[in-house]
Short mmCIF file of C-alpha atoms in Angstrom, two decimals:
data_model
loop_
_atom_site.label_atom_id
_atom_site.label_comp_id
_atom_site.label_asym_id
_atom_site.label_seq_id
_atom_site.Cartn_x
_atom_site.Cartn_y
_atom_site.Cartn_z
CA UNK A 1 128.00 103.34 113.52
CA UNK A 2 129.31 100.73 115.74
CA UNK A 3 132.34 99.21 114.46
CA UNK A 4 132.22 95.67 114.09
CA UNK A 5 135.90 95.07 114.61
CA UNK A 6 136.10 92.22 116.76
CA UNK A 7 138.40 89.97 114.57
CA UNK A 8 140.01 93.03 112.96
CA UNK A 9 140.98 93.93 116.29
CA UNK A 10 142.29 90.16 116.98
CA UNK A 11 144.15 90.35 113.79
CA UNK A 12 145.94 93.54 114.94
CA UNK A 13 147.54 92.49 117.87
CA UNK A 14 150.86 92.78 116.63
CA UNK A 15 150.32 96.30 115.50
CA UNK A 16 153.30 98.22 116.49
CA UNK A 17 152.15 101.78 118.55
CA UNK A 18 148.66 100.51 118.63
CA UNK A 19 147.08 103.22 120.79
CA UNK A 20 144.45 102.24 123.34
CA UNK A 21 144.00 98.84 121.69
CA UNK A 22 141.17 96.71 122.80
CA UNK A 23 143.43 93.54 123.13
CA UNK A 24 146.30 93.06 125.22
CA UNK A 25 148.65 90.39 123.97
CA UNK A 26 150.68 90.73 120.53
CA UNK A 27 152.08 88.37 118.04
CA UNK A 28 154.85 89.34 115.00
CA UNK A 29 153.68 91.36 112.02
CA UNK A 30 154.69 88.35 109.72
CA UNK A 31 151.82 86.34 111.38
CA UNK A 32 149.13 89.00 110.61
CA UNK A 33 150.10 88.70 106.76
CA UNK A 34 150.59 85.12 106.73
CA UNK A 35 147.04 84.73 108.50
CA UNK A 36 145.52 86.90 105.25
CA UNK A 37 144.54 83.78 103.44
CA UNK A 38 141.71 85.50 101.99
CA UNK A 39 143.50 87.97 100.02
CA UNK A 40 144.08 88.21 97.01
CA UNK A 41 140.79 86.81 95.82
CA UNK A 42 140.17 85.18 92.47
CA UNK A 43 137.29 87.24 91.70
CA UNK A 44 139.24 90.29 91.54
CA UNK A 45 140.14 92.09 88.41
CA UNK A 46 143.53 92.49 87.16
CA UNK A 47 143.54 96.10 88.04
CA UNK A 48 142.90 95.38 91.85
CA UNK A 49 145.25 92.39 91.68
CA UNK A 50 147.97 94.42 90.19
CA UNK A 51 147.42 97.07 93.07
CA UNK A 52 147.46 94.80 95.88
CA UNK A 53 150.46 93.34 94.78
CA UNK A 54 152.28 97.15 94.35
CA UNK A 55 150.79 97.31 98.20
CA UNK A 56 152.31 94.17 99.12
CA UNK A 57 155.65 95.23 97.97
CA UNK A 58 155.22 98.17 100.19
CA UNK A 59 154.75 96.04 103.04
CA UNK A 60 158.06 94.17 102.62
CA UNK A 61 160.26 96.85 104.61
CA UNK A 62 157.55 96.69 107.16
CA UNK A 63 156.46 100.40 106.80
CA UNK A 64 153.12 99.21 105.74
CA UNK A 65 151.01 96.29 106.85
CA UNK A 66 147.94 94.41 104.96
CA UNK A 67 145.10 93.05 107.07
CA UNK A 68 142.23 90.74 106.75
CA UNK A 69 139.30 92.38 105.51
CA UNK A 70 136.87 89.32 105.09
CA UNK A 71 137.73 87.42 108.08
CA UNK A 72 135.15 88.65 110.42
CA UNK A 73 133.31 86.22 112.60
CA UNK A 74 131.58 84.98 115.54
CA UNK A 75 134.94 84.78 117.47
CA UNK A 76 135.04 84.96 121.10
CA UNK A 77 136.56 88.31 120.75
CA UNK A 78 133.49 89.35 118.86
CA UNK A 79 131.19 88.14 121.43
CA UNK A 80 133.12 90.08 123.96
CA UNK A 81 132.92 93.19 121.86
CA UNK A 82 129.25 92.71 121.57
CA UNK A 83 128.66 92.36 125.39
CA UNK A 84 130.60 95.61 125.62
CA UNK A 85 128.65 97.67 123.50
CA UNK A 86 125.28 96.33 125.10
CA UNK A 87 126.03 97.58 128.27
CA UNK A 88 126.60 100.93 126.94
CA UNK A 89 122.80 100.48 124.90
CA UNK A 90 120.76 98.50 127.06
CA UNK A 91 117.73 99.62 125.60
CA UNK A 92 118.47 99.06 122.24
CA UNK A 93 120.09 96.10 123.10
CA UNK A 94 116.66 94.62 124.30
CA UNK A 95 115.11 95.16 120.63
CA UNK A 96 117.49 92.81 118.91
CA UNK A 97 115.72 90.14 117.17
CA UNK A 98 117.57 87.05 118.92
CA UNK A 99 115.83 84.61 116.62
CA UNK A 100 117.40 86.15 113.51
CA UNK A 101 120.83 86.82 114.82
CA UNK A 102 121.88 83.28 113.79
CA UNK A 103 121.46 84.37 110.30
CA UNK A 104 123.62 87.72 110.78
CA UNK A 105 126.48 88.51 108.51
CA UNK A 106 128.48 91.21 108.35
CA UNK A 107 127.10 93.89 105.91
CA UNK A 108 130.63 94.09 103.75
CA UNK A 109 131.22 90.61 103.59
CA UNK A 110 127.35 89.53 103.07
CA UNK A 111 127.59 89.36 99.36
CA UNK A 112 129.09 86.51 97.10
CA UNK A 113 132.55 86.88 96.15
CA UNK A 114 132.75 89.66 93.19
CA UNK A 115 129.02 90.87 93.68
CA UNK A 116 129.27 93.25 96.46
CA UNK A 117 132.36 95.04 98.49
CA UNK A 118 135.51 93.94 97.29
CA UNK A 119 138.57 95.48 99.18
CA UNK A 120 142.14 95.26 100.73
CA UNK A 121 143.27 97.44 103.49
CA UNK A 122 146.68 98.69 104.36
CA UNK A 123 147.98 100.34 107.17
CA UNK A 124 151.16 102.79 107.85
CA UNK A 125 151.71 103.22 111.30
CA UNK A 126 154.21 105.99 111.18
CA UNK A 127 152.03 108.12 108.78
CA UNK A 128 148.55 106.95 110.81
CA UNK A 129 147.54 106.44 107.53
CA UNK A 130 145.17 103.80 105.66
CA UNK A 131 144.82 102.66 101.90
CA UNK A 132 141.97 100.80 100.87
CA UNK A 133 141.52 99.34 97.86
CA UNK A 134 138.09 99.03 96.74
CA UNK A 135 136.10 97.50 93.85
CA UNK A 136 132.70 97.78 94.10
CA UNK A 137 130.73 95.02 92.66
CA UNK A 138 127.43 94.65 90.43
CA UNK A 139 125.07 94.49 93.33
CA UNK A 140 126.09 97.90 94.62
CA UNK A 141 124.49 99.87 91.87
CA UNK A 142 122.77 103.36 92.32
CA UNK A 143 121.65 104.84 89.01
CA UNK A 144 122.83 102.48 86.28
CA UNK A 145 126.42 101.74 85.63
CA UNK A 146 127.48 103.79 89.01
CA UNK A 147 127.66 102.94 92.69
CA UNK A 148 124.72 103.89 95.08
CA UNK A 149 125.86 106.44 97.38
CA UNK A 150 125.13 104.33 100.49
CA UNK A 151 127.77 101.83 99.14
CA UNK A 152 130.35 104.64 99.04
CA UNK A 153 129.44 105.59 102.36
CA UNK A 154 129.41 102.12 103.59
CA UNK A 155 133.44 101.88 102.69
CA UNK A 156 133.91 105.39 104.06
CA UNK A 157 132.96 104.42 107.57
CA UNK A 158 134.51 100.92 107.20
CA UNK A 159 137.90 103.03 106.07
CA UNK A 160 137.82 105.89 108.82
CA UNK A 161 136.57 103.44 111.30
CA UNK A 162 139.42 101.34 111.12
CA UNK A 163 141.58 104.36 111.35
CA UNK A 164 139.47 105.57 114.49
CA UNK A 165 139.96 101.65 115.97
CA UNK A 166 143.70 101.68 115.28
CA UNK A 167 143.88 104.94 117.55
CA UNK A 168 141.20 104.32 120.16
CA UNK A 169 140.27 100.71 120.32
CA UNK A 170 136.44 100.41 120.81
CA UNK A 171 134.82 103.04 119.05
CA UNK A 172 131.31 104.25 117.73
CA UNK A 173 130.87 106.47 114.78
CA UNK A 174 129.31 109.67 115.80
CA UNK A 175 129.35 111.75 112.61
CA UNK A 176 130.10 110.88 108.96
CA UNK A 177 130.02 114.17 106.73
CA UNK A 178 130.47 113.08 103.07
CA UNK A 179 130.89 115.13 99.70
CA UNK A 180 130.07 113.38 96.60
CA UNK A 181 132.14 114.94 93.88
CA UNK A 182 131.81 112.68 91.14
CA UNK A 183 130.04 109.34 90.36
CA UNK A 184 132.01 106.15 90.95
CA UNK A 185 131.73 103.86 88.07
CA UNK A 186 130.45 100.35 88.82
CA UNK A 187 132.95 97.42 89.05
CA UNK A 188 135.97 100.06 88.78
CA UNK A 189 139.03 99.91 91.24
CA UNK A 190 139.32 103.24 93.30
CA UNK A 191 141.60 104.05 96.17
CA UNK A 192 140.41 105.00 99.60
CA UNK A 193 142.72 107.02 101.56
CA UNK A 194 142.10 107.52 105.27
CA UNK A 195 144.06 109.42 107.67
CA UNK A 196 143.78 109.76 111.54
CA UNK A 197 143.56 113.70 111.97
CA UNK A 198 143.70 114.13 115.68
CA UNK A 199 142.55 112.91 119.12
CA UNK A 200 140.50 115.01 121.71
CA UNK A 201 139.69 113.39 124.82
CA UNK A 202 137.49 110.75 123.49
CA UNK A 203 136.89 112.48 120.32
CA UNK A 204 138.98 110.87 117.10
CA UNK A 205 138.72 113.10 114.09
CA UNK A 206 139.31 111.13 111.10
CA UNK A 207 139.22 112.07 107.05
CA UNK A 208 139.36 110.24 103.98
CA UNK A 209 139.07 110.52 100.16
CA UNK A 210 138.38 108.57 97.17
CA UNK A 211 140.38 108.75 94.17
CA UNK A 212 140.89 106.99 90.88
CA UNK A 213 143.70 104.65 90.81
CA UNK A 214 145.91 107.29 88.65
CA UNK A 215 144.76 110.01 91.36
CA UNK A 216 143.38 112.25 88.82
CA UNK A 217 139.91 112.06 89.45
CA UNK A 218 138.47 113.02 93.03
CA UNK A 219 135.45 111.11 93.77
CA UNK A 220 134.55 111.71 97.12
CA UNK A 221 135.59 113.39 100.29
CA UNK A 222 134.41 112.55 103.92
CA UNK A 223 135.49 113.27 107.48
CA UNK A 224 134.52 111.02 110.19
CA UNK A 225 134.09 111.57 114.12
CA UNK A 226 134.47 108.65 116.24
CA UNK A 227 133.87 108.40 120.31
CA UNK A 228 135.77 105.99 122.21
CA UNK A 229 133.88 103.92 124.59
CA UNK A 230 135.05 103.34 128.15
CA UNK A 231 133.68 100.75 130.43
CA UNK A 232 131.26 102.72 132.92
CA UNK A 233 131.15 105.63 130.96
CA UNK A 234 128.17 106.87 129.16
CA UNK A 235 128.32 108.74 125.91
CA UNK B 1 125.07 109.59 94.97
CA UNK B 2 123.27 109.79 91.98
CA UNK B 3 119.86 108.58 92.43
CA UNK B 4 119.02 105.32 90.56
CA UNK B 5 115.10 106.78 90.32
CA UNK B 6 114.05 106.02 87.08
CA UNK B 7 111.38 103.46 88.07
CA UNK B 8 110.43 105.50 90.99
CA UNK B 9 110.07 108.47 88.69
CA UNK B 10 108.06 106.70 86.21
CA UNK B 11 105.67 105.48 89.09
CA UNK B 12 105.29 108.81 90.33
CA UNK B 13 104.04 110.64 87.20
CA UNK B 14 100.70 110.83 89.00
CA UNK B 15 102.16 112.72 92.08
CA UNK B 16 100.00 116.07 92.36
CA UNK B 17 102.06 118.90 92.53
CA UNK B 18 105.39 117.26 91.63
CA UNK B 19 107.93 119.99 90.81
CA UNK B 20 110.45 120.00 88.16
CA UNK B 21 109.29 116.32 87.48
CA UNK B 22 111.54 114.16 85.04
CA UNK B 23 108.37 112.95 83.16
CA UNK B 24 105.64 114.51 81.68
CA UNK B 25 102.57 112.68 81.32
CA UNK B 26 100.46 111.40 84.26
CA UNK B 27 98.25 108.74 85.53
CA UNK B 28 95.80 108.68 88.43
CA UNK B 29 97.13 108.21 91.97
CA UNK B 30 95.14 104.71 92.16
CA UNK B 31 97.23 103.37 89.68
CA UNK B 32 100.43 103.88 91.31
CA UNK B 33 99.04 102.09 94.48
CA UNK B 34 97.42 99.29 92.08
CA UNK B 35 100.87 98.82 90.61
CA UNK B 36 102.62 98.47 94.16
CA UNK B 37 102.05 94.27 93.93
CA UNK B 38 105.40 93.89 95.60
CA UNK B 39 104.18 95.31 99.00
CA UNK B 40 103.56 94.26 101.58
CA UNK B 41 105.94 91.47 101.66
CA UNK B 42 105.74 87.97 103.57
CA UNK B 43 109.04 88.06 105.05
CA UNK B 44 108.31 91.39 106.88
CA UNK B 45 107.57 91.23 110.66
CA UNK B 46 104.45 91.56 112.41
CA UNK B 47 105.48 94.83 113.38
CA UNK B 48 106.54 96.08 109.91
CA UNK B 49 103.10 94.98 108.72
CA UNK B 50 101.26 96.58 111.26
CA UNK B 51 102.76 99.78 110.52
CA UNK B 52 102.55 99.33 106.79
CA UNK B 53 98.82 99.01 107.45
CA UNK B 54 98.63 102.07 109.57
CA UNK B 55 100.09 104.20 106.83
CA UNK B 56 98.03 102.61 103.96
CA UNK B 57 94.75 103.80 106.19
CA UNK B 58 96.58 107.23 106.02
CA UNK B 59 96.48 106.87 102.24
CA UNK B 60 92.80 106.08 101.86
CA UNK B 61 91.80 110.17 101.90
CA UNK B 62 94.70 110.63 99.39
CA UNK B 63 96.70 112.77 101.76
CA UNK B 64 99.50 110.20 101.64
CA UNK B 65 100.63 107.79 99.14
CA UNK B 66 102.77 104.57 98.98
CA UNK B 67 105.27 103.82 96.38
CA UNK B 68 106.98 100.69 95.25
CA UNK B 69 110.46 100.44 96.91
CA UNK B 70 111.75 97.26 94.93
CA UNK B 71 110.40 97.81 91.72
CA UNK B 72 113.63 99.11 89.98
CA UNK B 73 114.52 97.77 86.95
CA UNK B 74 116.13 98.23 83.34
CA UNK B 75 113.12 99.92 82.01
CA UNK B 76 113.40 102.27 78.98
CA UNK B 77 113.16 105.38 81.65
CA UNK B 78 116.02 103.85 83.53
CA UNK B 79 118.15 103.77 80.24
CA UNK B 80 117.23 107.45 79.41
CA UNK B 81 118.09 108.54 82.84
CA UNK B 82 121.37 106.87 82.76
CA UNK B 83 122.33 108.42 79.33
CA UNK B 84 121.37 111.55 81.04
CA UNK B 85 124.13 110.82 83.80
CA UNK B 86 126.46 109.94 81.38
CA UNK B 87 126.35 113.18 79.59
CA UNK B 88 127.29 114.94 82.64
CA UNK B 89 130.20 112.34 83.54
CA UNK B 90 132.16 111.31 80.35
CA UNK B 91 135.14 110.28 81.99
CA UNK B 92 133.74 108.23 84.61
CA UNK B 93 131.25 106.66 82.22
CA UNK B 94 134.02 105.38 80.18
CA UNK B 95 135.28 103.22 82.99
CA UNK B 96 132.01 101.42 83.42
CA UNK B 97 132.69 97.80 83.28
CA UNK B 98 130.30 96.94 80.66
CA UNK B 99 130.83 93.06 80.73
CA UNK B 100 129.67 93.21 84.31
CA UNK B 101 126.77 95.54 83.98
CA UNK B 102 124.46 92.69 82.92
CA UNK B 103 124.90 91.38 86.52
CA UNK B 104 123.86 94.70 88.13
CA UNK B 105 121.37 95.08 90.93
CA UNK B 106 120.05 97.85 92.71
CA UNK B 107 121.86 98.06 96.03
CA UNK B 108 119.06 98.28 98.23
CA UNK B 109 117.21 95.50 96.49
CA UNK B 110 120.27 93.15 96.03
CA UNK B 111 119.48 90.81 98.96
CA UNK B 112 117.10 87.93 98.95
CA UNK B 113 113.86 89.03 100.52
CA UNK B 114 114.27 89.00 104.55
CA UNK B 115 117.82 89.46 104.51
CA UNK B 116 118.30 92.97 103.69
CA UNK B 117 116.82 96.27 102.99
CA UNK B 118 113.20 95.72 103.61
CA UNK B 119 111.41 99.11 103.22
CA UNK B 120 108.15 101.00 102.19
CA UNK B 121 107.85 104.90 101.66
CA UNK B 122 104.94 106.85 101.95
CA UNK B 123 104.89 110.23 100.72
CA UNK B 124 102.64 113.56 101.88
CA UNK B 125 102.75 116.31 99.29
CA UNK B 126 101.14 118.68 101.32
CA UNK B 127 103.64 118.61 103.72
CA UNK B 128 106.67 117.65 101.32
CA UNK B 129 107.47 114.82 103.59
CA UNK B 130 108.44 111.21 103.36
CA UNK B 131 107.92 108.42 105.98
CA UNK B 132 109.91 105.38 105.20
CA UNK B 133 109.40 101.97 107.29
CA UNK B 134 112.70 100.23 107.32
CA UNK B 135 113.51 96.98 108.66
CA UNK B 136 117.33 96.20 108.28
CA UNK B 137 117.72 92.25 107.96
CA UNK B 138 120.54 89.97 109.23
CA UNK B 139 122.93 90.58 106.41
CA UNK B 140 123.45 94.42 107.46
CA UNK B 141 125.03 93.58 110.54
CA UNK B 142 127.91 95.91 111.78
CA UNK B 143 128.74 95.06 115.20
CA UNK B 144 127.26 91.98 116.50
CA UNK B 145 123.47 92.69 116.83
CA UNK B 146 123.29 96.08 115.25
CA UNK B 147 122.98 97.56 111.74
CA UNK B 148 126.17 98.85 109.93
CA UNK B 149 126.66 102.45 109.77
CA UNK B 150 126.89 101.94 105.87
CA UNK B 151 123.39 100.24 105.86
CA UNK B 152 121.98 103.39 107.89
CA UNK B 153 123.42 105.57 105.55
CA UNK B 154 122.14 103.79 102.47
CA UNK B 155 118.53 104.36 103.66
CA UNK B 156 119.16 108.01 104.60
CA UNK B 157 120.64 108.32 101.10
CA UNK B 158 117.76 106.49 99.61
CA UNK B 159 114.88 108.36 101.80
CA UNK B 160 116.33 112.06 101.27
CA UNK B 161 116.99 111.23 97.53
CA UNK B 162 113.61 110.35 96.96
CA UNK B 163 112.36 113.81 98.71
CA UNK B 164 114.83 115.54 96.54
CA UNK B 165 113.50 113.69 93.38
CA UNK B 166 110.52 114.87 94.11
CA UNK B 167 111.56 118.30 94.50
CA UNK B 168 113.95 118.64 91.65
CA UNK B 169 113.42 115.74 89.34
CA UNK B 170 116.96 114.08 88.20
CA UNK B 171 119.32 115.05 91.23
CA UNK B 172 122.69 113.79 92.41
CA UNK B 173 123.78 113.82 96.09
CA UNK B 174 126.35 116.20 96.86
CA UNK B 175 126.26 115.77 100.71
CA UNK B 176 125.28 113.76 103.32
CA UNK B 177 125.79 114.86 107.00
CA UNK B 178 124.87 111.99 109.29
CA UNK B 179 125.12 112.12 112.97
CA UNK B 180 124.72 108.61 114.80
CA UNK B 181 123.16 108.95 118.03
CA UNK B 182 122.42 105.33 118.88
CA UNK B 183 122.95 102.11 117.40
CA UNK B 184 120.00 100.50 115.66
CA UNK B 185 119.19 96.81 116.65
CA UNK B 186 119.35 94.17 113.76
CA UNK B 187 115.83 93.17 112.54
CA UNK B 188 114.00 95.94 114.37
CA UNK B 189 111.44 98.39 112.68
CA UNK B 190 112.43 101.97 112.63
CA UNK B 191 110.64 104.78 111.04
CA UNK B 192 112.61 107.30 108.66
CA UNK B 193 110.99 110.63 108.63
CA UNK B 194 112.36 112.82 105.84
CA UNK B 195 111.68 116.49 105.04
CA UNK B 196 112.29 119.02 102.10
CA UNK B 197 113.97 121.98 103.78
CA UNK B 198 114.41 124.44 100.97
CA UNK B 199 115.53 125.10 97.35
CA UNK B 200 117.77 127.32 96.28
CA UNK B 201 118.48 127.57 92.61
CA UNK B 202 119.63 124.00 91.66
CA UNK B 203 120.53 123.18 95.42
CA UNK B 204 117.79 121.22 97.16
CA UNK B 205 118.08 120.95 100.95
CA UNK B 206 116.67 117.90 102.85
CA UNK B 207 116.76 116.50 106.52
CA UNK B 208 115.64 113.08 107.94
CA UNK B 209 115.71 111.45 111.13
CA UNK B 210 115.35 107.94 112.27
CA UNK B 211 113.23 106.88 115.20
CA UNK B 212 111.91 104.02 116.79
CA UNK B 213 108.30 103.17 116.38
CA UNK B 214 106.99 104.63 119.50
CA UNK B 215 109.33 107.77 118.62
CA UNK B 216 111.01 107.69 122.02
CA UNK B 217 114.40 106.63 120.76
CA UNK B 218 116.03 108.66 118.25
CA UNK B 219 118.51 106.79 116.63
CA UNK B 220 120.20 108.83 113.55
CA UNK B 221 119.84 112.42 112.58
CA UNK B 222 120.92 113.58 108.91
CA UNK B 223 120.74 116.45 106.32
CA UNK B 224 121.21 115.92 102.57
CA UNK B 225 122.20 118.35 99.82
CA UNK B 226 121.25 117.71 96.36
CA UNK B 227 122.12 119.09 93.19
CA UNK B 228 119.48 119.25 90.30
CA UNK B 229 120.85 118.18 86.96
CA UNK B 230 119.92 119.81 83.83
CA UNK B 231 120.53 119.03 80.28
CA UNK B 232 123.82 120.91 79.17
CA UNK B 233 124.71 122.13 82.55
CA UNK B 234 127.85 121.29 84.12
CA UNK B 235 128.06 120.81 87.99
#
């Protein structure tokens, strides 16, 4: 779907090699990490914190960067992004319930700490790859003891969407094709690997898989197609 | 994903023509509707209530039935269903964090009234069709003013999953293929139409679309493939 990436894009100004970015100016990589006050979170399990620390080690040589996953908000950038989208979809925009907009929260961040989507994303620019550590909380249950398929789809969209944003700036999800191989245990830690596959014109092709921490269990495979939005072009 | 359908299946005992149902005994259709205390909900918009009333009118001749959408719980049936799933996936089941299970809530019902997934499902047995009225609350936001793609995917899974359950009993989502055509405005009411397409052995093929109430705007199209789980058969 449309990517609520304003704050993320804002935080990614400093990414080296950012293609088609939505923002112009940049600031040093260390500032991105320094701004990441929200991670790691006290509610995380030991396993999640351990993995996070391992990934942060990889960030030390600059090959990987960690970016904030819970810092979405109604920033100036967010408003600009929203206006951009509304230009594309004027009819849909008219149907927005403005009265309720003041209550709005980003879906992935709308649960209290530890109950919903707990995750941290890391990006490797040279490999065009994202690793997302994900611990799905108890409010994401499908069948008792396992994550709901919609919660998994949400994290797929969130992760491959980030790959697309890094490649294309302002993008919209056009297609998600998700193969559910095995159920994901509730409150377990899994690793989502997202890869930029190719870019053809305004189409951005991505893929991802979700595996256990030891990589022995493949839970999910998916592909995502995104369309780059450009001013004054209809989709 | 795995369908947390225990309570739903329990409520659907009386469905005429239920194929491969998980439960044996039956009770009259009127009891299913009578048990549906939770709908309509005070938090719903006027538009949602109006549509609900229109669909309830269609239920009067028995061609459609309404079934509860927010009555999932840890019933005996739910426990049985869970045990059934764990037999299929013993490794994944071992990874369930039992300590946190007591906090678990079904994903679609884990928000306070009016903030998350508000929906009502209706089933037409003769047409093998489900109509789901859906009002996505302010906590499901993606880009400002619009629903997150993951929230849409969740309702797709929930609705085509119900079609599959009605056709096959205990099922697991194997694939969701979702085309996002247009963004869905936050807090608007949309209609999800789900259709049973075909059954080939243990494979159940479904499709759905999401449209505006006036049917003029197509927001989403999707297909869902489900696998019927049978005791002592591996998938």
